[in-house]
Every structure is written in C-alpha cells, then in structure tokens.
Coordinates of C-alpha atoms in Angstrom, one line a residue:
M17 CA -88.3 -5.6 29.0
C18 CA -89.8 -8.6 30.8
G19 CA -91.9 -11.7 30.6
I20 CA -95.6 -11.4 31.2
G21 CA -98.4 -14.0 31.7
G22 CA -101.9 -14.3 33.0
E23 CA -105.1 -16.2 33.1
A24 CA -108.7 -14.9 32.9
R25 CA -111.7 -17.0 33.9
F26 CA -115.2 -16.5 32.5
D27 CA -117.0 -19.3 34.2
G28 CA -117.1 -18.1 37.8
S29 CA -114.1 -20.1 39.0
R30 CA -110.8 -18.6 40.2
P31 CA -107.8 -18.5 37.9
D32 CA -105.2 -21.1 38.4
D33 CA -102.4 -19.2 40.1
A34 CA -100.1 -22.3 40.0
A35 CA -100.4 -22.3 36.2
V36 CA -99.5 -18.6 35.9
T37 CA -96.5 -19.2 38.2
R38 CA -95.4 -22.0 35.9
M39 CA -95.7 -19.7 33.0
T40 CA -93.6 -16.9 34.6
E41 CA -91.0 -19.4 35.8
A42 CA -90.7 -20.6 32.1
M43 CA -89.8 -17.0 31.2
R44 CA -87.1 -16.5 33.9
S45 CA -84.5 -15.6 31.2
R46 CA -86.7 -12.8 29.9
G47 CA -86.8 -11.3 33.4
P48 CA -84.0 -12.5 35.7
D49 CA -84.2 -9.6 38.1
G50 CA -87.5 -10.2 39.9
E51 CA -91.0 -11.8 39.9
G52 CA -94.5 -11.1 40.9
L53 CA -98.1 -12.4 41.0
W54 CA -101.4 -10.5 41.6
S55 CA -105.0 -11.6 41.3
D56 CA -108.3 -9.7 41.0
G57 CA -110.5 -12.7 41.5
W58 CA -111.2 -13.5 37.8
V59 CA -107.8 -12.5 36.4
T60 CA -104.3 -13.4 37.7
L61 CA -101.3 -11.6 36.3
G62 CA -97.7 -12.9 36.5
H63 CA -94.4 -11.1 35.7
R64 CA -90.7 -11.7 35.4
R65 CA -88.7 -8.4 35.5
L66 CA -85.6 -7.2 33.7
T67 CA -84.6 -3.9 35.3
I68 CA -84.0 -1.2 32.6
I69 CA -86.0 1.8 33.8
D70 CA -86.6 2.6 37.5
L71 CA -84.4 0.0 39.0
S72 CA -86.0 0.4 42.4
D73 CA -88.8 -1.8 43.9
A74 CA -91.2 1.0 43.0
G75 CA -91.0 -0.2 39.3
A76 CA -91.8 -3.8 40.1
Q77 CA -94.7 -5.6 38.5
P78 CA -97.5 -6.5 38.5
M79 CA -98.1 -2.8 39.1
V80 CA -101.4 -2.0 40.8
R81 CA -102.9 1.5 41.4
E82 CA -105.8 0.8 43.7
D83 CA -106.8 4.5 43.6
L84 CA -107.3 4.1 39.8
G85 CA -108.7 0.6 40.0
L86 CA -106.0 -0.7 37.6
G87 CA -103.4 -3.5 37.5
L88 CA -100.8 -4.1 34.8
V89 CA -98.1 -6.4 33.5
F90 CA -96.0 -5.0 30.7
N91 CA -93.2 -6.1 28.5
G92 CA -91.2 -3.5 26.5
C93 CA -90.3 0.1 26.7
I94 CA -92.3 3.4 26.2
Y95 CA -89.7 5.8 24.7
N96 CA -91.7 8.9 25.2
Y97 CA -92.7 8.1 28.8
P98 CA -90.9 11.2 30.3
E99 CA -93.0 13.5 28.1
L100 CA -96.2 11.6 28.8
R101 CA -95.5 11.6 32.5
E102 CA -95.2 15.4 32.5
E103 CA -98.4 15.8 30.5
L104 CA -100.2 13.6 32.8
R105 CA -98.9 15.4 35.9
N106 CA -100.1 18.6 34.4
A107 CA -103.5 17.0 34.1
G108 CA -103.6 16.4 37.9
Y109 CA -102.2 12.8 38.3
D110 CA -99.6 11.8 40.7
F111 CA -96.9 9.2 40.3
R112 CA -95.3 6.8 42.8
S113 CA -92.4 5.6 40.6
T114 CA -90.2 6.8 37.8
S115 CA -91.1 3.9 35.6
D116 CA -92.7 3.8 32.1
T117 CA -95.0 1.0 33.5
E118 CA -96.9 3.5 35.7
V119 CA -97.2 5.9 32.8
I120 CA -99.2 3.3 30.9
L121 CA -101.6 2.8 33.8
V122 CA -102.2 6.6 34.2
A123 CA -102.5 7.0 30.5
Y124 CA -105.3 4.5 30.4
A125 CA -107.0 6.2 33.3
H126 CA -106.8 9.5 31.5
W127 CA -107.5 8.6 27.8
G128 CA -109.3 5.3 28.1
E129 CA -108.9 3.0 25.1
R130 CA -107.3 5.7 23.0
F131 CA -104.3 5.6 25.3
V132 CA -102.4 3.4 22.9
D133 CA -102.3 6.3 20.4
H134 CA -100.1 8.2 22.8
L135 CA -97.5 5.4 23.4
V136 CA -94.3 5.6 21.4
G137 CA -92.4 2.4 21.8
M138 CA -92.4 -1.4 21.8
F139 CA -94.9 -3.1 24.1
A140 CA -97.2 -6.0 24.9
F141 CA -99.3 -5.9 28.0
G142 CA -102.2 -7.1 30.0
L143 CA -104.2 -4.4 31.9
V144 CA -107.0 -5.2 34.3
D145 CA -109.7 -2.5 34.7
Q146 CA -111.3 -3.4 38.0
V147 CA -114.2 -1.0 37.7
R148 CA -115.3 -2.0 34.2
R149 CA -114.2 -5.7 34.9
R150 CA -112.2 -5.8 31.7
L151 CA -108.9 -7.3 30.6
V152 CA -107.1 -5.1 28.0
L153 CA -104.5 -6.8 25.9
A154 CA -102.3 -4.8 23.5
R155 CA -99.3 -5.2 21.2
D156 CA -97.2 -2.5 19.6
R157 CA -97.5 -1.2 16.1
L158 CA -94.8 -3.3 14.5
G159 CA -95.2 -6.4 16.6
I160 CA -91.8 -6.1 18.2
K161 CA -93.0 -7.5 21.5
P162 CA -94.9 -10.9 21.3
L163 CA -98.2 -11.9 23.0
Y164 CA -99.4 -15.5 22.7
L165 CA -102.9 -16.6 23.6
A166 CA -104.4 -20.0 24.5
E167 CA -108.2 -20.1 24.8
T168 CA -110.4 -22.9 26.1
P169 CA -114.1 -22.8 27.1
G170 CA -114.3 -20.4 30.1
R171 CA -110.6 -19.5 30.1
L172 CA -108.0 -17.3 28.4
R173 CA -104.3 -17.5 29.0
F174 CA -101.7 -15.1 27.6
A175 CA -97.9 -15.0 27.8
S176 CA -94.7 -13.5 26.2
S177 CA -93.7 -16.9 24.8
L178 CA -95.5 -20.0 23.4
P179 CA -93.4 -22.4 25.5
A180 CA -94.6 -20.6 28.6
L181 CA -98.2 -21.5 27.7
L182 CA -97.1 -25.1 27.1
R183 CA -95.6 -25.1 30.6
A184 CA -99.0 -24.0 32.0
G185 CA -100.6 -27.1 30.5
D186 CA -103.9 -28.0 28.8
V187 CA -102.9 -26.7 25.3
D188 CA -104.1 -28.3 22.1
T189 CA -100.7 -29.2 20.5
G190 CA -102.0 -30.6 17.3
I191 CA -100.5 -29.1 14.2
D192 CA -102.5 -26.4 12.4
P193 CA -102.5 -27.4 8.7
V194 CA -102.9 -23.8 7.5
A195 CA -99.9 -22.6 9.6
L196 CA -97.9 -25.5 8.3
H197 CA -98.7 -24.3 4.7
H198 CA -97.5 -20.9 5.6
Y199 CA -94.3 -22.2 7.3
L200 CA -93.4 -24.4 4.2
S201 CA -94.2 -21.5 1.8
W202 CA -92.7 -18.5 3.3
H203 CA -89.2 -19.3 4.6
S204 CA -90.7 -20.6 7.9
I205 CA -92.9 -17.6 8.6
V206 CA -96.3 -18.1 10.2
P207 CA -98.1 -14.7 10.3
A208 CA -100.3 -13.7 13.2
P209 CA -102.8 -14.7 14.4
R210 CA -101.8 -18.3 13.7
T211 CA -99.0 -20.4 15.2
V212 CA -98.0 -23.9 14.1
L213 CA -100.1 -25.3 17.0
R214 CA -103.9 -25.4 16.8
G215 CA -104.3 -24.3 20.4
V216 CA -102.1 -21.2 20.4
R217 CA -102.7 -17.9 18.6
K218 CA -100.9 -14.6 18.9
L219 CA -102.3 -11.1 19.1
P220 CA -101.6 -9.3 15.8
P221 CA -99.4 -6.2 15.8
A222 CA -101.1 -2.8 16.3
T223 CA -104.1 -4.6 18.0
L224 CA -106.0 -3.8 21.1
R225 CA -108.2 -6.6 22.5
I226 CA -110.9 -5.8 25.1
V227 CA -111.9 -8.9 27.0
E228 CA -115.1 -8.6 29.2
A229 CA -115.5 -10.6 32.4
D230 CA -118.2 -12.8 30.7
G231 CA -115.7 -13.8 27.9
R232 CA -116.9 -11.5 25.2
S233 CA -114.1 -9.8 23.4
R234 CA -113.5 -7.3 20.5
D235 CA -110.4 -6.4 18.6
E236 CA -109.4 -3.0 17.3
R237 CA -106.5 -2.4 14.9
Y238 CA -105.4 1.0 16.1
W239 CA -102.6 1.9 13.5
Q240 CA -101.9 1.2 9.9
P241 CA -100.1 3.7 7.7
D242 CA -101.2 4.1 4.1
Y243 CA -98.6 3.4 1.4
V244 CA -99.7 6.3 -0.8
R245 CA -98.3 9.7 -1.8
E246 CA -99.5 12.5 0.4
P247 CA -100.6 15.8 -1.4
A248 CA -98.7 17.8 1.2
E249 CA -95.4 16.0 0.2
A250 CA -95.9 16.3 -3.6
A251 CA -93.3 19.0 -4.0
M252 CA -90.6 17.1 -2.1
G253 CA -87.6 16.1 -4.2
A254 CA -84.8 13.6 -3.5
R255 CA -82.9 15.9 -1.2
D256 CA -86.0 16.8 0.7
W257 CA -86.8 13.1 1.3
Q258 CA -83.2 12.5 2.3
A259 CA -83.4 15.3 4.9
A260 CA -86.8 14.1 6.2
V261 CA -85.6 10.5 6.6
G262 CA -82.4 11.6 8.2
E263 CA -84.2 13.7 10.7
A264 CA -86.7 10.9 11.5
L265 CA -84.0 8.3 11.9
R266 CA -82.0 10.5 14.2
T267 CA -85.0 10.9 16.3
A268 CA -85.6 7.2 16.4
V269 CA -82.1 6.5 17.5
R270 CA -82.2 9.1 20.3
R271 CA -85.5 7.8 21.5
R272 CA -84.0 4.4 22.0
L273 CA -81.3 5.7 24.4
V274 CA -84.0 6.0 27.1
A275 CA -82.7 3.8 29.9
D276 CA -81.2 3.8 33.4
V277 CA -78.5 1.4 32.2
P278 CA -75.9 1.7 29.3
V279 CA -77.0 1.0 25.8
G280 CA -74.8 -0.8 23.2
V281 CA -75.1 -1.7 19.5
L282 CA -75.1 -5.0 17.6
L283 CA -72.7 -4.1 14.8
S284 CA -72.8 -6.4 11.9
G285 CA -70.8 -4.2 9.6
G286 CA -73.7 -3.7 7.2
L287 CA -75.1 -0.3 6.3
D288 CA -78.0 -0.4 8.8
S289 CA -76.2 -1.2 12.1
S290 CA -73.2 1.0 11.0
L291 CA -75.6 3.9 10.5
I292 CA -77.0 3.5 14.0
V293 CA -73.4 3.7 15.4
A294 CA -72.6 6.8 13.4
L295 CA -75.8 8.6 14.4
L296 CA -75.3 7.7 18.0
A297 CA -71.8 9.1 17.8
E298 CA -73.1 12.2 16.1
A299 CA -75.6 12.6 19.0
G300 CA -72.7 12.7 21.5
Q301 CA -72.4 9.1 22.6
R302 CA -68.8 8.2 23.4
H303 CA -67.1 4.8 23.7
L304 CA -70.2 2.9 22.7
R305 CA -70.1 -0.8 23.4
T306 CA -70.4 -2.6 20.0
F307 CA -70.4 -6.3 19.3
S308 CA -69.9 -8.5 16.2
I309 CA -69.9 -12.3 15.6
G310 CA -68.2 -14.5 13.1
F311 CA -67.9 -18.2 12.3
D312 CA -65.6 -20.6 10.4
S313 CA -65.4 -20.0 6.7
R314 CA -66.4 -22.7 4.3
G315 CA -64.8 -22.8 0.9
D316 CA -65.4 -19.4 -0.8
E317 CA -68.1 -18.5 1.7
A318 CA -66.8 -16.1 4.4
G319 CA -68.0 -16.7 7.9
D320 CA -67.7 -13.1 9.2
E321 CA -67.8 -9.5 8.1
F322 CA -65.2 -8.3 10.6
H323 CA -63.5 -6.1 8.0
Y324 CA -66.5 -3.8 7.9
S325 CA -67.4 -3.9 11.6
D326 CA -63.8 -3.1 12.5
L327 CA -63.8 -0.2 10.1
V328 CA -66.9 1.3 11.7
A329 CA -65.6 0.7 15.2
R330 CA -62.4 2.5 14.4
A331 CA -64.1 5.4 12.7
F332 CA -66.3 6.1 15.7
D333 CA -63.9 4.9 18.4
T334 CA -66.3 2.4 19.9
D335 CA -65.4 -0.1 22.6
H336 CA -65.7 -3.0 20.2
Q337 CA -65.8 -6.8 20.8
R338 CA -65.5 -9.5 18.2
V339 CA -67.1 -12.8 19.0
R340 CA -65.6 -15.7 16.9
L341 CA -67.0 -19.2 17.1
G342 CA -66.0 -22.4 15.4
D343 CA -68.2 -25.2 14.0
D344 CA -67.7 -27.2 17.2
D345 CA -69.7 -24.5 19.0
L346 CA -72.7 -24.8 16.6
V347 CA -74.3 -28.2 17.4
P348 CA -74.8 -27.6 21.2
A349 CA -75.8 -24.0 20.2
V350 CA -78.5 -25.3 17.9
R351 CA -80.1 -27.3 20.6
R352 CA -80.1 -24.4 23.0
T353 CA -81.4 -22.1 20.3
V354 CA -84.3 -24.3 19.5
L355 CA -85.3 -24.4 23.1
A356 CA -85.2 -20.6 23.2
M357 CA -87.4 -20.2 20.1
T358 CA -91.0 -19.1 20.8
E359 CA -91.9 -20.7 17.5
P360 CA -89.9 -22.7 14.9
M361 CA -87.6 -20.3 13.0
G362 CA -85.8 -21.7 10.0
S363 CA -83.5 -18.8 9.3
H364 CA -79.8 -19.8 9.6
D365 CA -78.8 -16.7 11.5
V366 CA -81.1 -17.4 14.4
V367 CA -78.3 -19.5 16.0
A368 CA -75.9 -16.7 15.4
F369 CA -78.2 -14.2 17.2
H370 CA -78.5 -16.6 20.1
L371 CA -74.8 -16.9 20.5
L372 CA -74.2 -13.2 20.0
S373 CA -76.8 -12.3 22.6
E374 CA -75.2 -14.6 25.1
Q375 CA -71.9 -12.7 24.8
V376 CA -73.5 -9.2 24.7
A377 CA -75.6 -9.8 27.8
Q378 CA -72.4 -10.2 29.8
H379 CA -71.7 -6.5 29.2
V380 CA -74.9 -4.6 28.6
K381 CA -78.7 -5.0 29.2
V382 CA -79.8 -2.9 26.2
A383 CA -78.6 -2.8 22.6
Q384 CA -79.8 -1.2 19.4
S385 CA -80.0 -3.2 16.2
G386 CA -80.5 -2.6 12.5
Q387 CA -83.4 -5.0 11.9
G388 CA -86.2 -3.8 9.7
A389 CA -84.4 -1.4 7.3
D390 CA -84.6 -3.8 4.3
E391 CA -88.4 -4.2 4.7
V392 CA -89.1 -0.5 5.3
F393 CA -86.7 0.9 2.7
A394 CA -86.9 -1.8 -0.1
G395 CA -83.5 -3.4 0.4
Y396 CA -84.1 -6.9 -0.9
G397 CA -83.4 -8.0 -4.4
Y398 CA -86.9 -9.0 -5.1
H399 CA -88.1 -5.4 -4.6
Q400 CA -86.3 -4.0 -7.7
P401 CA -88.4 -5.7 -10.4
L402 CA -91.6 -4.4 -8.7
A403 CA -90.9 -0.9 -10.2
E404 CA -92.0 -2.2 -13.5
V405 CA -94.9 -4.3 -12.4
P406 CA -98.6 -3.2 -12.5
R407 CA -100.3 -2.9 -9.2
K408 CA -102.6 -5.9 -9.9
A409 CA -99.6 -8.1 -10.7
A410 CA -97.9 -7.6 -7.4
A411 CA -98.9 -11.0 -6.0
D412 CA -97.6 -13.0 -9.0
E413 CA -94.3 -11.2 -8.8
F414 CA -93.9 -11.6 -5.1
A415 CA -94.9 -15.3 -5.2
S416 CA -92.4 -16.1 -7.9
A417 CA -89.6 -14.5 -6.0
F418 CA -90.4 -15.4 -2.5
F419 CA -92.3 -18.7 -2.2
D420 CA -90.3 -21.8 -1.3
R421 CA -92.9 -24.0 -2.9
D422 CA -96.1 -23.7 -4.8
H423 CA -99.3 -25.4 -3.5
A424 CA -98.9 -28.4 -5.8
E425 CA -95.4 -29.2 -4.6
L426 CA -96.3 -28.5 -1.0
N427 CA -99.0 -31.2 -1.1
R428 CA -96.3 -33.6 -2.2
V429 CA -94.3 -32.6 0.9
V430 CA -96.7 -32.9 3.8
G431 CA -98.4 -36.0 5.0
P432 CA -102.0 -36.7 3.8
A433 CA -103.4 -35.6 7.2
Y434 CA -102.0 -32.1 6.7
A435 CA -102.7 -31.6 2.9
L436 CA -105.1 -28.7 2.0
D437 CA -107.5 -28.5 -0.9
R438 CA -106.8 -24.8 -1.2
D439 CA -103.7 -22.7 -1.5
A440 CA -104.0 -21.0 1.9
S441 CA -100.7 -19.1 1.5
R442 CA -101.5 -17.7 -1.9
D443 CA -105.0 -16.7 -0.7
L444 CA -103.7 -14.7 2.2
L445 CA -101.1 -13.1 0.0
D446 CA -103.7 -12.1 -2.6
A447 CA -106.0 -10.6 0.0
H448 CA -103.2 -8.6 1.7
L449 CA -101.7 -7.2 -1.5
A450 CA -105.1 -6.4 -3.0
A451 CA -106.3 -4.4 0.1
P452 CA -106.7 -0.6 -0.4
G453 CA -104.2 1.8 1.0
A454 CA -101.2 0.9 -1.3
Q455 CA -100.5 2.9 -4.5
T456 CA -98.1 0.7 -6.5
A457 CA -97.0 -2.9 -6.6
L458 CA -93.9 -2.0 -4.5
D459 CA -96.0 -0.2 -2.0
A460 CA -98.2 -3.2 -1.6
V461 CA -95.3 -5.6 -1.2
L462 CA -93.5 -3.3 1.3
R463 CA -96.7 -3.1 3.3
L464 CA -96.8 -6.9 3.3
D465 CA -93.1 -7.2 4.3
T466 CA -93.3 -4.6 7.1
H467 CA -96.7 -5.4 8.7
L468 CA -97.3 -9.1 8.0
M469 CA -93.9 -10.9 7.4
L470 CA -91.4 -8.9 9.4
P471 CA -93.0 -9.4 12.9
D472 CA -92.8 -13.1 12.4
D473 CA -89.3 -13.3 11.0
P474 CA -86.4 -11.0 11.9
V475 CA -88.3 -9.2 14.7
K476 CA -89.5 -12.5 16.4
R477 CA -86.0 -13.9 15.9
V478 CA -84.2 -11.0 17.6
D479 CA -86.7 -10.8 20.4
S480 CA -86.5 -14.6 21.2
M481 CA -82.8 -14.9 21.0
S482 CA -81.9 -11.7 22.9
M483 CA -84.5 -12.3 25.7
A484 CA -83.2 -15.8 26.1
W485 CA -80.2 -14.0 27.8
G486 CA -82.1 -11.1 29.4
L487 CA -80.9 -8.7 26.7
E488 CA -83.3 -5.9 25.5
V489 CA -82.9 -5.1 21.8
R490 CA -84.3 -1.9 20.3
T491 CA -84.9 -1.4 16.6
P492 CA -84.8 2.3 15.4
F493 CA -85.8 1.4 11.8
L494 CA -89.1 0.2 13.2
D495 CA -89.9 3.6 14.8
Q496 CA -93.6 4.3 14.0
D497 CA -92.9 7.8 12.7
L498 CA -90.0 6.6 10.5
V499 CA -92.1 3.7 9.1
T500 CA -95.0 6.1 8.3
L501 CA -92.7 8.5 6.5
A502 CA -91.1 5.7 4.6
A503 CA -94.6 4.4 3.5
H504 CA -95.3 7.8 2.0
C505 CA -91.9 8.1 0.3
P506 CA -92.0 7.6 -3.5
P507 CA -90.8 4.2 -4.6
E508 CA -88.1 5.6 -6.8
H509 CA -86.2 7.1 -3.8
K510 CA -86.2 3.7 -2.0
L511 CA -85.3 1.6 -5.0
A512 CA -82.4 3.9 -6.1
R513 CA -78.8 2.6 -5.9
G514 CA -79.9 -1.0 -5.8
G515 CA -82.3 -0.5 -2.9
K516 CA -82.4 1.7 0.3
G517 CA -81.3 4.6 -1.9
V518 CA -82.6 7.4 0.4
L519 CA -81.1 5.6 3.4
K520 CA -77.7 5.3 1.6
E521 CA -77.8 9.1 0.9
V522 CA -78.4 9.7 4.6
A523 CA -75.5 7.5 5.4
R524 CA -73.2 9.4 3.1
E525 CA -73.4 12.2 5.6
V526 CA -71.8 10.2 8.4
L527 CA -70.3 6.9 7.2
P528 CA -67.2 5.9 5.1
A529 CA -68.1 5.1 1.5
E530 CA -66.7 1.6 1.8
V531 CA -69.4 0.6 4.1
I532 CA -72.2 2.1 2.0
D533 CA -71.1 0.9 -1.4
R534 CA -70.2 -2.7 -0.4
P535 CA -72.1 -5.7 -1.7
K536 CA -75.2 -6.6 0.4
G537 CA -74.2 -9.1 3.1
Y538 CA -76.1 -11.5 5.3
F539 CA -75.4 -12.9 8.7
P540 CA -73.0 -15.7 7.5
V541 CA -73.2 -19.1 9.2
P542 CA -71.7 -21.5 6.5
A543 CA -72.0 -24.7 8.5
L544 CA -75.7 -24.2 8.9
R545 CA -76.4 -22.9 5.4
N546 CA -74.7 -26.1 4.0
V547 CA -76.3 -28.4 6.6
D548 CA -73.3 -30.7 6.8
G549 CA -71.2 -32.5 9.4
A550 CA -72.7 -32.7 12.9
V551 CA -75.4 -30.2 12.1
R552 CA -76.7 -32.5 9.4
E553 CA -76.6 -35.4 11.8
L554 CA -78.8 -33.5 14.2
V555 CA -81.3 -32.8 11.5
V556 CA -81.4 -36.3 10.3
E557 CA -81.9 -37.6 13.9
A558 CA -84.9 -35.3 14.3
L559 CA -86.5 -36.3 11.0
Q560 CA -86.0 -40.1 11.6
A561 CA -87.0 -40.1 15.3
P562 CA -89.9 -42.5 16.1
V563 CA -92.1 -39.5 17.2
A564 CA -91.5 -37.9 13.8
R565 CA -92.4 -41.0 11.9
E566 CA -95.6 -41.3 14.1
R567 CA -96.5 -37.7 13.5
A568 CA -96.0 -38.1 9.8
L569 CA -95.9 -34.4 9.1
F570 CA -93.9 -35.0 5.9
R571 CA -94.1 -37.8 3.3
S572 CA -91.4 -40.4 3.9
E573 CA -90.4 -40.4 0.2
Y574 CA -89.8 -36.7 0.2
V575 CA -87.7 -36.8 3.4
A576 CA -85.7 -39.7 1.8
H577 CA -85.1 -37.5 -1.3
L578 CA -83.8 -34.6 0.8
L579 CA -81.5 -36.9 2.8
A580 CA -80.1 -38.3 -0.4
E581 CA -79.6 -35.0 -2.1
P582 CA -79.8 -32.2 0.4
D583 CA -77.7 -29.6 -1.4
R584 CA -79.4 -29.9 -4.8
A585 CA -82.9 -29.9 -3.3
A586 CA -82.0 -26.8 -1.2
A587 CA -80.7 -24.9 -4.2
A588 CA -83.8 -25.5 -6.2
A589 CA -85.9 -23.1 -4.1
G590 CA -83.1 -20.8 -2.9
S591 CA -83.5 -22.1 0.7
N592 CA -82.4 -25.1 2.6
K593 CA -85.4 -27.4 2.7
L594 CA -83.8 -30.1 4.7
W595 CA -83.0 -27.6 7.5
Q596 CA -86.5 -26.2 7.3
L597 CA -88.2 -29.5 7.9
G598 CA -85.7 -30.8 10.3
L599 CA -85.9 -27.6 12.4
L600 CA -89.6 -27.9 12.7
E601 CA -89.4 -31.5 14.0
L602 CA -86.5 -30.6 16.3
W603 CA -88.6 -27.7 17.8
L604 CA -91.6 -29.9 18.4
Q605 CA -89.5 -32.7 20.0
S606 CA -87.5 -30.3 22.1
H607 CA -90.8 -28.9 23.6
G608 CA -92.2 -32.4 24.2
I609 CA -94.9 -32.1 21.6
H610 CA -96.0 -35.6 20.3

C-alpha cells in the first residue's frame, strides 16, 4: 500500500520531476516508510512506500527491471502473488525480491495486456513499457485503490490522490456542473470518471488505459460480472448457496492475511465485521487485534455499539481496544478529516473512520474491514421493495428511495452558473440500470450499487481515511470471486430475513445469534448527524466565507433557509443538506480552491 504519482509528456519535452516530487511529498502519509523517483525520458514515476510485503530495500519502488524493459509504481496488494510467482518461475523468469510489485512486472512481461486477468487483489499502478514506449495505467476490479488523472495539452499526470495533483500545480480547479449535480443528488457521490473539479478525472474501476508516447490512448474495461442466473447453478437451493457463499467468503478472508506484518480487524459490532473476526478465528488466527470507536450519545441516539463489539471480542478472545471520543474531539477532527479527503465526502462516518484509523495505525499496519457487504448482498432498506418491481421500473424505484433532490429542486439550490438544463444524474442512472447483463430490478440496482456507487462512497472513504495514517485496509466482501458469485445468486436468497439473508445463514455457523438478529446499525456520530454546536459553527463559517459568496455555488436564499431551519430541511430528504453543502465548501477552501 503506497502513494503513486507520475507525469508523461507527449510534446518532446522532459517531464517535470519537481512536480512529481511535490505530488509524492503530498502523499507522505500514504507511504511513510520510503520514497523514490525514476525517469525514462518521456515519463517520470514517483512513489511513497508503506512496507507490508518484502520489507527489504529489494521491494522499493519505482521498481525497474532493465532486462525486461519495464518500470512500475504500484499501490495496493496482490493477494495471489505467491502462486503467480511460482507459475512465472516455472515459465523461466527469475525474481530479485519477494514482493508482489515484481510479480506485476513479470506478469506483464509474460502475458502482455491480459496480465490484469491474473491479478487477484486491490491495485492501482503506472507501468512503463520502455520497448513499446507505452504507459499502462490500471485500477482494480472494484475500484478499491484510487487513480486520479489531470490532462493538459501535451501532458498527463496521475496520482493516488486529488490533492497530490493540486500540489503539482497547473490544474483547472473550476467546478464541474455535472459532478456537482451528482454530488447533490446522490449523498455526495461523484462516480468515475468525473470529480467535482473540471481538470481532474479518475480512472474507472476495472479499467486498463494504454497511453502511447504520442499521447494517443485507449481504455479497456477488463471485468464486469453479469447479474443473471447461470444455467449451471439452476439446481442450487438455499443451502447450496449458503455453502458456496461461505466457502467464497472464507477464501476471501484468508487471501487478505497475506502480509509480512500483523493483520487486525476494524470491528464495528455489526454482522459484517463480526463475521470477518469469526472466520479469521476459525482459520486459526489467535489473539487478533480488533478495534472499535464510539462517541457521546445525543438524546435517544446512541453514540457507540460497544455492546456488540465487546460480545464478539469476548467470543473469539481478541485483543480488543475501544476508542471513545467526546464532542470536543470532533471539530479539530473535522478539519483534519477534510484535509485528508481525496474528494468531498459528505457521509457523517468519514470523521469516525479518520479518528479510528489514527488509533489503529499505532498498533498495526494492516486491517480487514466489512465494507461492501450491504451493496453486494442487498443489505439496505431500499433493496427490499425491488423484489416486487418490474425490471423496467428499477430506475423510478431507486430514484424515489435514494435521490436527495430531484432535478427541479436541485436547480433551486445551485447558483445560476452551475444550473443544468438536463437531469444529468437521472440520465446516468437510467443508462446504467437499462444496460444489458442484469436480470431483475434488484440485479440492476445491485450492479449500480456495487460497480458505480460503492467505489466512490464507502470504498473511497475507507481508503482516504486509513491511508491518511499509513494504514492499509482490506475488504473481503469485495473479493472478485465472491462478488461474481453474489451477482449470480437469486435475489430471494439475498433479500431473505430483511436483507443479506444468505450471509446471515453463513454467520449462524460461527456467530452468536444476538449479533446476527440485531437491528441494522450505522456508524453513529450524533454530533455530526445533528450538525449542532461547534460543528454547526464550522459549517456556517465555511458557507458564509467571502470565497464561498464569490464562488456562488449555492443560491443565497437556499443557504439562508438551511441556516434558519437546518434540522427540518435535513429530515425532508433523509440526509443532512446543511452538512452536505458546508462540507463541499469546507473541502474547497481547505485545499486553497478559489
């Protein structure tokens, strides 16, 4: 797990090594253990290292194999690298390290562009093919690892974070009106390839981009499971699916133990993280390090789920640590969290993940987490009604349950310079849900959740907040084989028992019933959910700052309405609109964007 960056020039000039150095320096927290720079004349690669696999200097990056004519910077982990290494050795290749980084280089030398098909893991990388004079950029199947791009005439820059590109300079920081439309429609989510800034894009998940030395490029989407029933699985009943999902999840959890350092677990006390702890214990892991976080309660709203995390920790004899924080810890944490965001993230629990990661990183460098289970196994409340909805009505059902605002209201929110004459968010939703390869309305929505929304909400949130402290977080529920299996699983098995039915049956084999049958919980941060006290003052300050008034992202009368009645306005759409707007302005101002 690391921070990567680079610059390619297509106009005959040399890359700006100083700009690449500024990018890598901006990602020091992602890779506190080392740094490196390498240039091939038209491409310069930069790297910040977090030592997880092959802790020696032999695993340092940029990694160059002159005999193969290849150079690489890589962020992530290839879980099947020992097996690939053995296969490639048998094919006649030698290795100079024990790192997964070198396995990627040799895999490309052996399989060419199809090498990504052989990689099991989370990754983003830039690979220079010196013989063909190509830059190969790639991102893993579920978008767990980020890759941001800034293109100008004659130049391409890439980095693991958007602020790193800003540090390099010469970025168009104007607001993208379509991205703003998505942000205000979808709980602050801006799906790839857009970002809120006009001059920055991100490589979509499961995408390979081949960039030639003259600037020509082509993209290939190398993976997308179909959400249909497979004939070979037609005879499978509920117990068969339970067994198949259980076996795939056990494999996913074991895969993510690959490391030369200890691996812990972020234990919220919910079904998903508790199941990971149980399966790790079943696999023979003893005295796991587990971590939970809690905040002050507010009225009837609890600020922690320690009852459940403690129960799991006792059941599996983990080395458990509670992290309890008060409201006084939140305001400074909000400011630090915003600086750590690769993009604006309006979810309340992003601050909690930032604070939790700070504590966990003092004890381990790697942790497993339960993100993705709800999207993959239909765990949200809006999934249930989809069982009764015709395939063609999926978009209407999803929009009514998920959208923060419709297009008409949105144009009453944004300033005139950012208003659109078309419903860009609904257009994207309709196109995605209508695409072939999904059999039912639920299949179409789960595909949308997993492959479009998830990479730019919980996945991005966890990566940004954990890597701000040099902590690598691995997500077994986003294992490529488990996701493919779940895509084929009949909807009724996922929707059973209020959602995640097949997963709950797997859990009954290993977890106490109290953890499985409890009400669904969320990461509770009452002070942020209510936007009161010092947190509200911070938001108000950002929205009323001179730079915000000059930018005029939002209509002044709408902001005034939110400030007068923040709670009522928030409840109307099921999300806190004041926080959403204030967070965006706070992010822009924190990164010096005027």
